[in-house]
Coordinates of C-alpha atoms and ligand atoms in Angstrom, one line a residue:
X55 CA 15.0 -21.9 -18.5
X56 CA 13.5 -21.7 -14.7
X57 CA 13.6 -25.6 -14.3
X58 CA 17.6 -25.3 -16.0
X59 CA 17.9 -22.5 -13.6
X60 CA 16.2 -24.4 -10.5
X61 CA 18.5 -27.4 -11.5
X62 CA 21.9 -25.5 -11.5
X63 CA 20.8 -24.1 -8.3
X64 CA 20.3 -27.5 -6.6
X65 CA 23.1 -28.6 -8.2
X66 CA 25.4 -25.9 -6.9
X67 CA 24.0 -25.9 -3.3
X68 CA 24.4 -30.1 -3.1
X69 CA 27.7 -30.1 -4.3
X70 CA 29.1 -27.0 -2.7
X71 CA 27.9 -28.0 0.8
X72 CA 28.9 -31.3 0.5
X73 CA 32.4 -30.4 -0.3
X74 CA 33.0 -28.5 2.7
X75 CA 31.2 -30.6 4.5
X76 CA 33.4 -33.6 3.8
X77 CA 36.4 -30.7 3.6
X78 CA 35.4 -30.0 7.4
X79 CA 35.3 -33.2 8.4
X80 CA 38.5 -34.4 6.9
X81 CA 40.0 -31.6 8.4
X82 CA 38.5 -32.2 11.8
X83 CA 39.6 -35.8 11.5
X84 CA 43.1 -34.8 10.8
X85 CA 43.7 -32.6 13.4
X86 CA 42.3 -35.0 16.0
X87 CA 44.8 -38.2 14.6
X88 CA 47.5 -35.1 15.1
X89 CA 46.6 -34.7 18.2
X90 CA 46.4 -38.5 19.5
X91 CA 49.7 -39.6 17.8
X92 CA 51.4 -36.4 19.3
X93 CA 50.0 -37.1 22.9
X94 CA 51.6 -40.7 22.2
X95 CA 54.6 -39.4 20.6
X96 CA 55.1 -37.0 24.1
X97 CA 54.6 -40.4 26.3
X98 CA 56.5 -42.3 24.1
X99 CA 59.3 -39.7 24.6
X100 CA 59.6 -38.9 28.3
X101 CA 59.4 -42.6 28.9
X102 CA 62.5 -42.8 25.9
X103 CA 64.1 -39.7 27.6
X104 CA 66.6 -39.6 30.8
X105 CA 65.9 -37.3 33.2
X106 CA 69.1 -34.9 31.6
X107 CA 69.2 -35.9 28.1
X108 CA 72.0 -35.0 26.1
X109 CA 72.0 -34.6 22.3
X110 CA 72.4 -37.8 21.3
X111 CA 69.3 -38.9 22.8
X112 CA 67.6 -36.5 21.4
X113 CA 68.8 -37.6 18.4
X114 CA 67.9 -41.2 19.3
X115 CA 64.4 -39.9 19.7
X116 CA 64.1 -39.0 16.5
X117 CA 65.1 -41.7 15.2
X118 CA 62.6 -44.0 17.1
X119 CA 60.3 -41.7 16.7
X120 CA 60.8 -41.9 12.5
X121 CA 59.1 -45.1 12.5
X122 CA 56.0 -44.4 14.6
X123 CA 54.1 -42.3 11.6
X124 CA 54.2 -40.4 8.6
X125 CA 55.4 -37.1 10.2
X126 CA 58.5 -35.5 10.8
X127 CA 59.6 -34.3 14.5
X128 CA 61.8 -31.1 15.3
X129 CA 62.6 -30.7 19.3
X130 CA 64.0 -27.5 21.2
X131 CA 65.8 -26.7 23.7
X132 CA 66.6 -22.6 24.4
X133 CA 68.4 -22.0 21.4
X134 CA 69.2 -25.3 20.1
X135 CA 67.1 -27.6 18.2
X136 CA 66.8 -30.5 16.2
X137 CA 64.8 -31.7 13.1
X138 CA 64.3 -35.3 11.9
X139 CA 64.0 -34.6 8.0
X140 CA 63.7 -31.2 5.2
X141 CA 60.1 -30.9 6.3
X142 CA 60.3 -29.9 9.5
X143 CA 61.3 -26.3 10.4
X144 CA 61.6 -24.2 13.2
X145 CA 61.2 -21.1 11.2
X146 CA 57.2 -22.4 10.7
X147 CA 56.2 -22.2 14.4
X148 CA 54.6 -19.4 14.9
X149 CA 55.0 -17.2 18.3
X150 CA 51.3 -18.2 19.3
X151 CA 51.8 -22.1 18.8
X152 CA 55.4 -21.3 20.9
X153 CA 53.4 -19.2 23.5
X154 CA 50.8 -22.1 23.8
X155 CA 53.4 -25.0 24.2
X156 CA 55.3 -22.6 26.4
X157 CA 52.2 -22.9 28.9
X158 CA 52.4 -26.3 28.9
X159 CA 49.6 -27.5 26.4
X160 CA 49.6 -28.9 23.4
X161 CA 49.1 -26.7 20.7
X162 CA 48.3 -27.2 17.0
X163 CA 48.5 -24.7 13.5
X164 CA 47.9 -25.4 10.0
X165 CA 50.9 -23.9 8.3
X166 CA 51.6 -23.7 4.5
X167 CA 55.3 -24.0 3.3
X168 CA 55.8 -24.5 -0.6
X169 CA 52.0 -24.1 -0.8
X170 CA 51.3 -27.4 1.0
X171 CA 49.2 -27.7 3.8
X172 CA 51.2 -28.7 6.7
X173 CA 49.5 -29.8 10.0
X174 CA 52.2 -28.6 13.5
X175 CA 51.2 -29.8 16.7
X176 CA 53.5 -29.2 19.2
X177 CA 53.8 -30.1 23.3
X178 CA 56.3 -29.6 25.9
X179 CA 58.5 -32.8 27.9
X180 CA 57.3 -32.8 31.2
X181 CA 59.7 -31.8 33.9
X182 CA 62.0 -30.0 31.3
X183 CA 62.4 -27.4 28.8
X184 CA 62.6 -29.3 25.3
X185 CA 59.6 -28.5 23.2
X186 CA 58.4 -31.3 20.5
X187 CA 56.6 -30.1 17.1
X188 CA 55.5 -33.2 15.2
X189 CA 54.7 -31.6 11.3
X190 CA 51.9 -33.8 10.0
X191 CA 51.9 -33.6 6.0
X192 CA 48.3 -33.4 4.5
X193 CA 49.1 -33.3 0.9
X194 CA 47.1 -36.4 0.7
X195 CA 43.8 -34.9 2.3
X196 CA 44.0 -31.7 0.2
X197 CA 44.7 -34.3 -2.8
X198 CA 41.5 -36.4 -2.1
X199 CA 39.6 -32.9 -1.2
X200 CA 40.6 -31.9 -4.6
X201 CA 39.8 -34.8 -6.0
X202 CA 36.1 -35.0 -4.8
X203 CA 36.2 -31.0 -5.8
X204 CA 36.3 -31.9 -9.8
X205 CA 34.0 -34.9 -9.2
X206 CA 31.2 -32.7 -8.1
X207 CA 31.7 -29.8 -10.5
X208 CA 31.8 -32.6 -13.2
X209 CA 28.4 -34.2 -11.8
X210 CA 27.0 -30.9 -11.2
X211 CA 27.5 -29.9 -14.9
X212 CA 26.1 -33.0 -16.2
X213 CA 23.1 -32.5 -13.7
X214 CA 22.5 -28.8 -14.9
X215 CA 23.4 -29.8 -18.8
X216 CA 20.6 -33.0 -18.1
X217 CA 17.9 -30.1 -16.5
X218 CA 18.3 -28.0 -19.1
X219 CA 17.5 -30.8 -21.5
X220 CA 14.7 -32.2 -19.7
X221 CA 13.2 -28.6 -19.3
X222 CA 13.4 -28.1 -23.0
X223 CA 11.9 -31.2 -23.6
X224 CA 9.4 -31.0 -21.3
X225 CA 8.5 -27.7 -21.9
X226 CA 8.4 -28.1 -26.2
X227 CA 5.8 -31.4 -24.5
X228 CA 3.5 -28.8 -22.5
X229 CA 3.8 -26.0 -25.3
X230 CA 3.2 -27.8 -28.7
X231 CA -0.4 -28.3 -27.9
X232 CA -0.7 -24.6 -26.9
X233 CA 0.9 -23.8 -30.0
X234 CA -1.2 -26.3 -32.2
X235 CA -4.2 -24.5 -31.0
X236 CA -3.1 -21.0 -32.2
X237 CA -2.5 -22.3 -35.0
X238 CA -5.7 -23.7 -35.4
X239 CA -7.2 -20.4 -34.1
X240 CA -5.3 -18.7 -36.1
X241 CA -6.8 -20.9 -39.2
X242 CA -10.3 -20.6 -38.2
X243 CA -10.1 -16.7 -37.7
X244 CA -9.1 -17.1 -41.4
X245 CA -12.2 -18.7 -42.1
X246 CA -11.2 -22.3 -42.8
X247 CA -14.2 -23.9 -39.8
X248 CA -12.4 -27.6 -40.9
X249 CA -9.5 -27.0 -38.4
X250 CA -9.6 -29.8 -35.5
X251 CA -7.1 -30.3 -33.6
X252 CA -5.8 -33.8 -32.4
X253 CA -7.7 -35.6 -29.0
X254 CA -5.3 -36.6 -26.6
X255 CA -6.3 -38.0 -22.8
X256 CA -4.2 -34.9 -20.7
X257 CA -5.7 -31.7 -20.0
X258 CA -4.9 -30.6 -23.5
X259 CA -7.1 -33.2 -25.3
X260 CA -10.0 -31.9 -22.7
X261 CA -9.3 -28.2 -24.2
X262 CA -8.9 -29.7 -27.7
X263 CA -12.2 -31.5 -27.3
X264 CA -13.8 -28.6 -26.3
X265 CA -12.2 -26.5 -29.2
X266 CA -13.5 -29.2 -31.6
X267 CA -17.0 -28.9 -30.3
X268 CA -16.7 -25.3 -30.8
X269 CA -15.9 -25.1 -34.0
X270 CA -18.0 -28.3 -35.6
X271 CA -21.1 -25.9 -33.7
X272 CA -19.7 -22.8 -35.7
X273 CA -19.2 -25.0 -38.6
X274 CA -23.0 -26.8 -38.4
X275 CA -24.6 -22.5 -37.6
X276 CA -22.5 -21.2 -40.8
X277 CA -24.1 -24.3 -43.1
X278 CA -27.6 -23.5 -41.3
X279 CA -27.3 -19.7 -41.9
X280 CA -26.0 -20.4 -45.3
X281 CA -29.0 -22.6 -46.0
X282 CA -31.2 -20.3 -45.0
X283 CA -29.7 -17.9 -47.0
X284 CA -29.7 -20.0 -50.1
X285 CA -33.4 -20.8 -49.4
X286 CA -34.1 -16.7 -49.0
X287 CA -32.6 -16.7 -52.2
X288 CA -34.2 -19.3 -53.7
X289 CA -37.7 -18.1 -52.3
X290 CA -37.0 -14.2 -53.9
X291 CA -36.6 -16.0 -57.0
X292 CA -39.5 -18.0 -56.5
X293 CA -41.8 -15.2 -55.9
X294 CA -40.5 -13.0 -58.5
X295 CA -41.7 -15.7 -61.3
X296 CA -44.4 -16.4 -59.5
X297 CA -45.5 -12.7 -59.9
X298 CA -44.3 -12.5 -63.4
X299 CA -46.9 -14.9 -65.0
X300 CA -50.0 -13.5 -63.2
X301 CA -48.9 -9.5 -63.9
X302 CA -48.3 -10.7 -67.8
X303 CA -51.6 -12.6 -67.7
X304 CA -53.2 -9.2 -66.4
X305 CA -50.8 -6.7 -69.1
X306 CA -52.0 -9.2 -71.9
X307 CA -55.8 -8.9 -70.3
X308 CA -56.3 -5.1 -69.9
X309 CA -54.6 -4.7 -73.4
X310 CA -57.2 -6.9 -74.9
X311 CA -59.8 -5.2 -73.2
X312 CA -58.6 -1.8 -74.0
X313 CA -58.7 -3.0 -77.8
X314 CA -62.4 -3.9 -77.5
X315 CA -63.6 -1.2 -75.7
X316 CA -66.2 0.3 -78.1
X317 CA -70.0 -0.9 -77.7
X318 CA -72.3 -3.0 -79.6
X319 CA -75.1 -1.2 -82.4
X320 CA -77.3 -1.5 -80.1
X321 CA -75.4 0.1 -77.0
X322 CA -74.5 -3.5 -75.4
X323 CA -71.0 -4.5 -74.3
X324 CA -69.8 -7.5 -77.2
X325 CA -69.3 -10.7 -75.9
X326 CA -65.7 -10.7 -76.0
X327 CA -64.9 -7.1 -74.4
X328 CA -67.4 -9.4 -71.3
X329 CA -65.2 -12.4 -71.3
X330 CA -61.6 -10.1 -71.5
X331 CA -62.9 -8.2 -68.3
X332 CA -63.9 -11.1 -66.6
X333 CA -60.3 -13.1 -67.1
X334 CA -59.0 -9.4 -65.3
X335 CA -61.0 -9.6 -62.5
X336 CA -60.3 -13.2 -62.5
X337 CA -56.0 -13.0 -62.7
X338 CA -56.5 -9.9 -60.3
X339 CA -58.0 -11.9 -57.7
X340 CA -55.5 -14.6 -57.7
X341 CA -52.6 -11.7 -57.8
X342 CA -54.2 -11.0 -54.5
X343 CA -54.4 -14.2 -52.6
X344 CA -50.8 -14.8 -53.5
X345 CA -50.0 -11.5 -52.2
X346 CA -51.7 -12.0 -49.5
X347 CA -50.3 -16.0 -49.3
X348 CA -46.5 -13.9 -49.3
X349 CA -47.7 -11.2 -47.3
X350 CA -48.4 -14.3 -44.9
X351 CA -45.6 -16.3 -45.0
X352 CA -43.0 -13.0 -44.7
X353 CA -44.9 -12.5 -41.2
X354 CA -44.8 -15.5 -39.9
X355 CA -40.9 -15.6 -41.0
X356 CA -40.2 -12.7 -39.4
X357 CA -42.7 -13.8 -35.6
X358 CA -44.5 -11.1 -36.3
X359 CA -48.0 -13.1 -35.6
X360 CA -50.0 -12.6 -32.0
X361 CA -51.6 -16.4 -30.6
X362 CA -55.2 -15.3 -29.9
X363 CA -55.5 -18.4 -27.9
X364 CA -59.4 -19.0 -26.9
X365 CA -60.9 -22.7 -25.4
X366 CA -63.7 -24.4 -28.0
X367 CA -65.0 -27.7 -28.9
X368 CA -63.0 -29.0 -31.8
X369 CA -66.3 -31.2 -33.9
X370 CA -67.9 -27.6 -33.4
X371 CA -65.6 -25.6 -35.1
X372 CA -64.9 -27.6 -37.7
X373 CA -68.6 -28.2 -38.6
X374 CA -69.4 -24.3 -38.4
X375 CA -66.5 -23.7 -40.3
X376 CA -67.7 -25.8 -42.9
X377 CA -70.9 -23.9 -43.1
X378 CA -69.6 -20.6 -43.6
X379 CA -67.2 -22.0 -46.4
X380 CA -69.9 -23.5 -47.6
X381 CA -68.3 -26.8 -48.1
X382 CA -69.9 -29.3 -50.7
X383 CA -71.5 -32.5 -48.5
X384 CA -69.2 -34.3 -50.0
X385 CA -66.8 -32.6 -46.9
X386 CA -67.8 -35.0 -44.1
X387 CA -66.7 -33.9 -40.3
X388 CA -66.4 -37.1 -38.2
X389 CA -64.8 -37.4 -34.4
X390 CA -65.5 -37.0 -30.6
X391 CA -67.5 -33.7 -30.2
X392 CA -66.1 -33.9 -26.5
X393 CA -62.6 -33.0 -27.8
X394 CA -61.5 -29.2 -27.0
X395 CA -58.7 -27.4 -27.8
X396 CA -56.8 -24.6 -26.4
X397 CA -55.4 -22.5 -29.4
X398 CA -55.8 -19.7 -32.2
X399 CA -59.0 -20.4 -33.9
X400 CA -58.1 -18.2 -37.2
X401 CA -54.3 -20.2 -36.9
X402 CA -56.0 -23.1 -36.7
X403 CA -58.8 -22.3 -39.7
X404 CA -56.1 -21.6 -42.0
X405 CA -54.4 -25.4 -41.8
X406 CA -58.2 -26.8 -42.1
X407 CA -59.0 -24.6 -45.2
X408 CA -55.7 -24.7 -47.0
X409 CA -56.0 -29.0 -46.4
X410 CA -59.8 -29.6 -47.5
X411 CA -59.1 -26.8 -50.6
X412 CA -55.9 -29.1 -51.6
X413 CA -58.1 -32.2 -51.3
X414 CA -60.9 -30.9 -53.2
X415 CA -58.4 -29.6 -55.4
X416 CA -55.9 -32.0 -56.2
X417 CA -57.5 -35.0 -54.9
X418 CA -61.1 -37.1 -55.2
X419 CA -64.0 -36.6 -52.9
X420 CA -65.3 -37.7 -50.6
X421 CA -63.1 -35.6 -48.1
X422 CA -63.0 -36.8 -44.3
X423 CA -62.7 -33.7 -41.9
X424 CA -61.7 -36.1 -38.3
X425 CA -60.4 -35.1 -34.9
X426 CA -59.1 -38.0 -32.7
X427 CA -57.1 -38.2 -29.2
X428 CA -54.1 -40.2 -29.6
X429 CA -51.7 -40.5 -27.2
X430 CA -48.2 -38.0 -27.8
X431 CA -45.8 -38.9 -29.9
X432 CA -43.8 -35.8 -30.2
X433 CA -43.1 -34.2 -26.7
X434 CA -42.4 -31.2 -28.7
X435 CA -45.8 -30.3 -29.2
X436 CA -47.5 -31.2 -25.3
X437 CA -44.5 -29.7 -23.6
X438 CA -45.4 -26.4 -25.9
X439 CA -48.9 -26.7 -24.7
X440 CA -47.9 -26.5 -21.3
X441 CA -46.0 -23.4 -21.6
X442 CA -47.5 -21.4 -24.2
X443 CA -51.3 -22.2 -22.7
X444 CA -50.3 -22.5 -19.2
X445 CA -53.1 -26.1 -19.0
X446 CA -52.1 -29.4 -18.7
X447 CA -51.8 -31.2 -22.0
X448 CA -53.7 -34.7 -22.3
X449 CA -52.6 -36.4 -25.2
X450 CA -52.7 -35.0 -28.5
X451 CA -55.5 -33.8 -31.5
X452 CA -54.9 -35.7 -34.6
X453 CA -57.0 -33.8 -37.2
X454 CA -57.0 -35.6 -40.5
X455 CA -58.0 -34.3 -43.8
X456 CA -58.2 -37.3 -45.7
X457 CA -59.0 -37.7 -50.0
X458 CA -59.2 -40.2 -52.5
X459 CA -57.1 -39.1 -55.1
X460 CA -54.6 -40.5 -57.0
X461 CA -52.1 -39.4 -54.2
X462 CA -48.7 -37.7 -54.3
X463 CA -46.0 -40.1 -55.0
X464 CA -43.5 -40.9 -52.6
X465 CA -41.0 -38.4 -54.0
X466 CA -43.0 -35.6 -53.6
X467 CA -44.3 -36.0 -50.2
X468 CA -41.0 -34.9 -48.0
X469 CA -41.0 -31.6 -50.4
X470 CA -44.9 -30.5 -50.6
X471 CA -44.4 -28.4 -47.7
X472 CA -41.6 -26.7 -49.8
X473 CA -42.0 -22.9 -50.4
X474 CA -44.0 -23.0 -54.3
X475 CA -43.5 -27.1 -54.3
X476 CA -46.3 -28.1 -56.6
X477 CA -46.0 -32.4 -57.7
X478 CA -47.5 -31.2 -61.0
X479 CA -45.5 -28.2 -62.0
X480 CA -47.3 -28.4 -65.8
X481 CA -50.8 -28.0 -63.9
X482 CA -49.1 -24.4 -63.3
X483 CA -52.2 -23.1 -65.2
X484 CA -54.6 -24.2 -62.3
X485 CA -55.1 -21.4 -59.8
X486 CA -52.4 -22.2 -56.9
X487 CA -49.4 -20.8 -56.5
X488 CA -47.8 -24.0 -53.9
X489 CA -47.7 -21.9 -50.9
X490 CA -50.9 -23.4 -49.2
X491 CA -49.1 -26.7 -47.8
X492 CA -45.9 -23.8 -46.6
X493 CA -48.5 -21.8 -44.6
X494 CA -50.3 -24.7 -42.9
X495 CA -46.4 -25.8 -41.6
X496 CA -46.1 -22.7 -40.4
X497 CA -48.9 -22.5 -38.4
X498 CA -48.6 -25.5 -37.2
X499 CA -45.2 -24.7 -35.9
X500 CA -46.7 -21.7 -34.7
X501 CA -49.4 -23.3 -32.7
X502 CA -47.0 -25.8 -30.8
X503 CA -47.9 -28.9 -33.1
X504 CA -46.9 -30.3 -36.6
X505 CA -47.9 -31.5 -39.9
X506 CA -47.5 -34.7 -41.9
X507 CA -48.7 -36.6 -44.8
X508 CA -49.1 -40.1 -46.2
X509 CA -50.2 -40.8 -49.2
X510 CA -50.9 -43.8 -51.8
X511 CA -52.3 -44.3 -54.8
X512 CA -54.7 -46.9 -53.6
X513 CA -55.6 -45.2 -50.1
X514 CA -55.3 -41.3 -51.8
X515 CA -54.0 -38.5 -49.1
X516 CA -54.1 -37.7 -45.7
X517 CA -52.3 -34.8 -44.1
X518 CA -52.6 -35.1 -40.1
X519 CA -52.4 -32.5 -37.8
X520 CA -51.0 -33.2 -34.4
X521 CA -51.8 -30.0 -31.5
X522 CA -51.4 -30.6 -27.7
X523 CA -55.5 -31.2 -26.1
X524 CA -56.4 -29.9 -23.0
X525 CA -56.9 -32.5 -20.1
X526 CA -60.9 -32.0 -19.7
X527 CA -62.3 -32.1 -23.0
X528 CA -65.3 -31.3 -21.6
X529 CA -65.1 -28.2 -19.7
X530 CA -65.9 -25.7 -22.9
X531 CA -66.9 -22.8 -21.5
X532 CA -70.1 -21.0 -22.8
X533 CA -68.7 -17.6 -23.8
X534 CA -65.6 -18.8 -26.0
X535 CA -68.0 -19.8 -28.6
X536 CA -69.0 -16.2 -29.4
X537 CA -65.2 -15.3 -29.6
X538 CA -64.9 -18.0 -32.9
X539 CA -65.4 -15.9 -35.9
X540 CA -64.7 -16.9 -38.9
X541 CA -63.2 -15.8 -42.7
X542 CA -65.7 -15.8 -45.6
Ligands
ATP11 N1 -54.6 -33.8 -51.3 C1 -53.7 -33.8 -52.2 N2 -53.7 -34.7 -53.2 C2 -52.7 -34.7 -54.1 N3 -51.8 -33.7 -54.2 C3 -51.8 -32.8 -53.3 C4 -52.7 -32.7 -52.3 N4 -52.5 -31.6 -51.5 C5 -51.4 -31.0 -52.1 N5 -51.0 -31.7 -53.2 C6 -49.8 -31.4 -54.0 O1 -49.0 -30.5 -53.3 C7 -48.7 -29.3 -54.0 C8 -48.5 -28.2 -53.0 O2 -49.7 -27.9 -52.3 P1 -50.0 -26.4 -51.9 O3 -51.2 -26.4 -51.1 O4 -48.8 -26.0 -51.2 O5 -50.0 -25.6 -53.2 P2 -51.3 -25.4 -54.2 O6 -52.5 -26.0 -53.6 O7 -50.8 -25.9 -55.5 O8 -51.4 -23.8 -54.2 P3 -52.0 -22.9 -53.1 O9 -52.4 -23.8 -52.0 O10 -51.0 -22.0 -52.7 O11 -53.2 -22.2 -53.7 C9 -49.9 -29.1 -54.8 O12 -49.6 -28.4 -55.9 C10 -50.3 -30.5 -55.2 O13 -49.5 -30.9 -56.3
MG12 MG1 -53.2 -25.6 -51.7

């Protein structure tokens, strides 16, 4: 409507002014051909004229003068006066144009009889009193003035009519987008995150990109969080059965044992009331460590873990550790005893333990415990080093806990770090609940590095931890070692 608006304005200012523009300057040019041809026709007549002319020369005047022009001539004398046709009159002249000519100049007025413009220009003989007045007819310039009049209110219409479409058009151009996108808004307030609205190259398509981005990144958080709630889920349900079979175990247990409480004869405990309290103690203990396995795994879900970072010689730890697990020799610790790393010794015991008890466990001795350099691969885990421990990282620790098993086949090994992901499930009777391999990827995570596996049938198992070094191995100071305690 304002470009409509800003059209018929234009429109009415072009045409208007050029109508009395040219209306001026028809007029102008009019009253100047008046006022040459009557000059002429005054000449023309005191030339014609005798010095006392009588009323037949006036009346030869006029008739000369009929030819020179398309005007018509009425001359005065006192009270007399003569007109060459119907158009002139002497009742026209006004007293001002007679007061003028009466002076001596020549005078013009516009005058309108029968409504049409009539143009009287009137001068007096020189040396007498006869008065001239020539009436000049502009019929034909009012005509033409008309004329042009309806051709500019007609192209002035059409100009508006043609803004007002162009504005609409142009203006349905610029707002569809605008109203695409609400409609899409509208759509994803609703909850439907597959809205996208079409790309174009104009500003829109920027704003539509943008608006795409937006909402495939709400779209890709909504999967995420609703993956992590189906695995929170998935995990209650986990550890609910997980808890079942143990607590029955132990109901089934301390029933038996409740049965067989009464003594031997000879004051002894029987055999059987021995073994039933044993199994308890037994199931009791593994209700524990999975407790405690949960009670892990729900803290480090929820952050809730202080780094007590501290500098030591990797070969060290692992070899002490060893010794106060009291590893069988068939647990061999291999690697540069130079190597030293800057981390969370207990973090960093609970990956080593939870590995070498899997490869004991589900694997084949002997069991190599090794710590290499290798140069990073994942600038994740040295760029974490550098902020979290504030040294320089150089290169990374790969510390391998490699078996000669039978190996976990290639289907399994992407999901073994899977919440309860055991290969065997029908093995469910051996103590192990699959959280081990869960725990050691957290705390891996935790520490700044990362876990992997690879694994054949041939070559057995090897599970690799990579954590960022720090650049002089060497420099282990003397009174970290008395801060590395470790779990019996
Ligand atoms: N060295 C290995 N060789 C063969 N299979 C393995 C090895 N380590 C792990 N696995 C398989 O991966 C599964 C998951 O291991 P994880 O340590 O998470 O659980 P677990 O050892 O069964 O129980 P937990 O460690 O909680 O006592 C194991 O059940 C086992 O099937
Ligand atoms: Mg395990």
């Amino acid at each position: 409507m304002a470009f409509a608006g800003a059209v018929v304005v234009t429109a009415l200012v072009v045409t208007l002014g050029s109508y009395f523009l040219v209306g001026i300057y028809l007029r102008d040019r009019a009253i100047d051909e008046a006022l040459a041809q009557s000059r002429f026709n005054l000449r023309f007549a005191e030339a014609l004229l005798p010095a006392e002319p009588a009323q037949t020369d006036f009346e030869r005047l006029l008739q000369a003068l009929a030819t020179r022009g398309d005007f018509e001539t009425l001359v005065t004398e006192a009270d007399e006066s003569l007109v060459s046709g119907p158009g002139a009159s002497r009742d026209l002249i006004t007293p001002e144009l007679q007061d003028a000519v009466g002076r001596g100049q020549l005078g013009y007025q516009p005058v309108h009889p029968n409504s049409v413009t009539t143009l009287v220009v009137g001068g007096r003989l020189p040396g007498g009193e006869a008065r001239l007045y020539f009436f000049y007819p502009q019929g034909e310039r009012e005509e033409l003035l008309d004329r042009l009049g309806l051709l500019l209110s007609v192209a002035g219409l059409v100009l508006a009519l043609a803004g007002a479409l162009l504005g609409w058009g142009l203006a349905g151009r610029v707002l569809r987008p605008v109203y695409e996108a609400r409609v899409a808004a509208g759509r994803m307030a609703a909850g439907n995150l597959d809205v996208r609205l079409p790309e174009g190259r104009d500003e829109f398509g920027e704003l539509s990109a943008d608006f795409n981005r937006m909402a495939s990144s709400l779209q890709a958080r909504m999967e995420e969080l609703e993956e992590a709630r189906r695995r929170e889920r998935q995990f209650t349900a986990d550890v609910a059965h997980e808890l079942r079979t143990p607590v029955s175990a132990l109901v089934g247990e301390a029933s038996l044992l409740e049965q067989r409480l009464s003594l031997n004869a000879d004051g002894t405990i029987p055999v059987e009331t021995r073994r039933a309290a044993e199994l308890l103690v037994r199931d009791v203990a593994r209700l524990r460590r999975l407790v405690d396995d949960l009670l892990e795994i729900s803290r480090l879900d929820a952050g809730a873990v202080d780094l007590n970072r501290v500098e030591f010689s990797v070969i060290d730890f692992l070899e002490r550790m060893g010794e106060a697990r009291g590893w069988p020799d068939d647990v061999r610790v291999t690697g540069d005893r130079r190597l030293t790393l800057c981390t969370d010794p207990r973090r960093l015991e609970r990956i080593v333990v939870n590995l070498v008890e899997n490869a004991l466990r589900h694997g084949e001795p002997p069991v190599v415990v090794e710590a290499r350099r290798v140069e990073p691969t994942m600038s994740g885990a040295a760029a974490a080093a550098e902020s979290v421990g504030g040294h320089p990282a150089a290169g990374e620790l790969a510390l391998s806990v490699t078996d000669f098993g039978f190996g976990i086949l290639a289907e399994h090994q992407e999901r073994v770090f899977d919440r309860f992901y055991k290969t065997d499930p029908s093995r469910g009777e051996r103590p192990g609940s699959g959280l081990g391999l869960a725990i050691v990827w957290e705390n891996a995570r935790l520490l700044g590095g990362a876990v992997s596996v690879k694994s054949s049938p041939e070559e057995g198992t090897r599970f690799t931890l990579r954590l960022p070094l720090l650049a002089d191995s060497a420099s282990l100071a003397a009174e970290d070692e008395d801060t590395l305690q470790f779990n019996s």
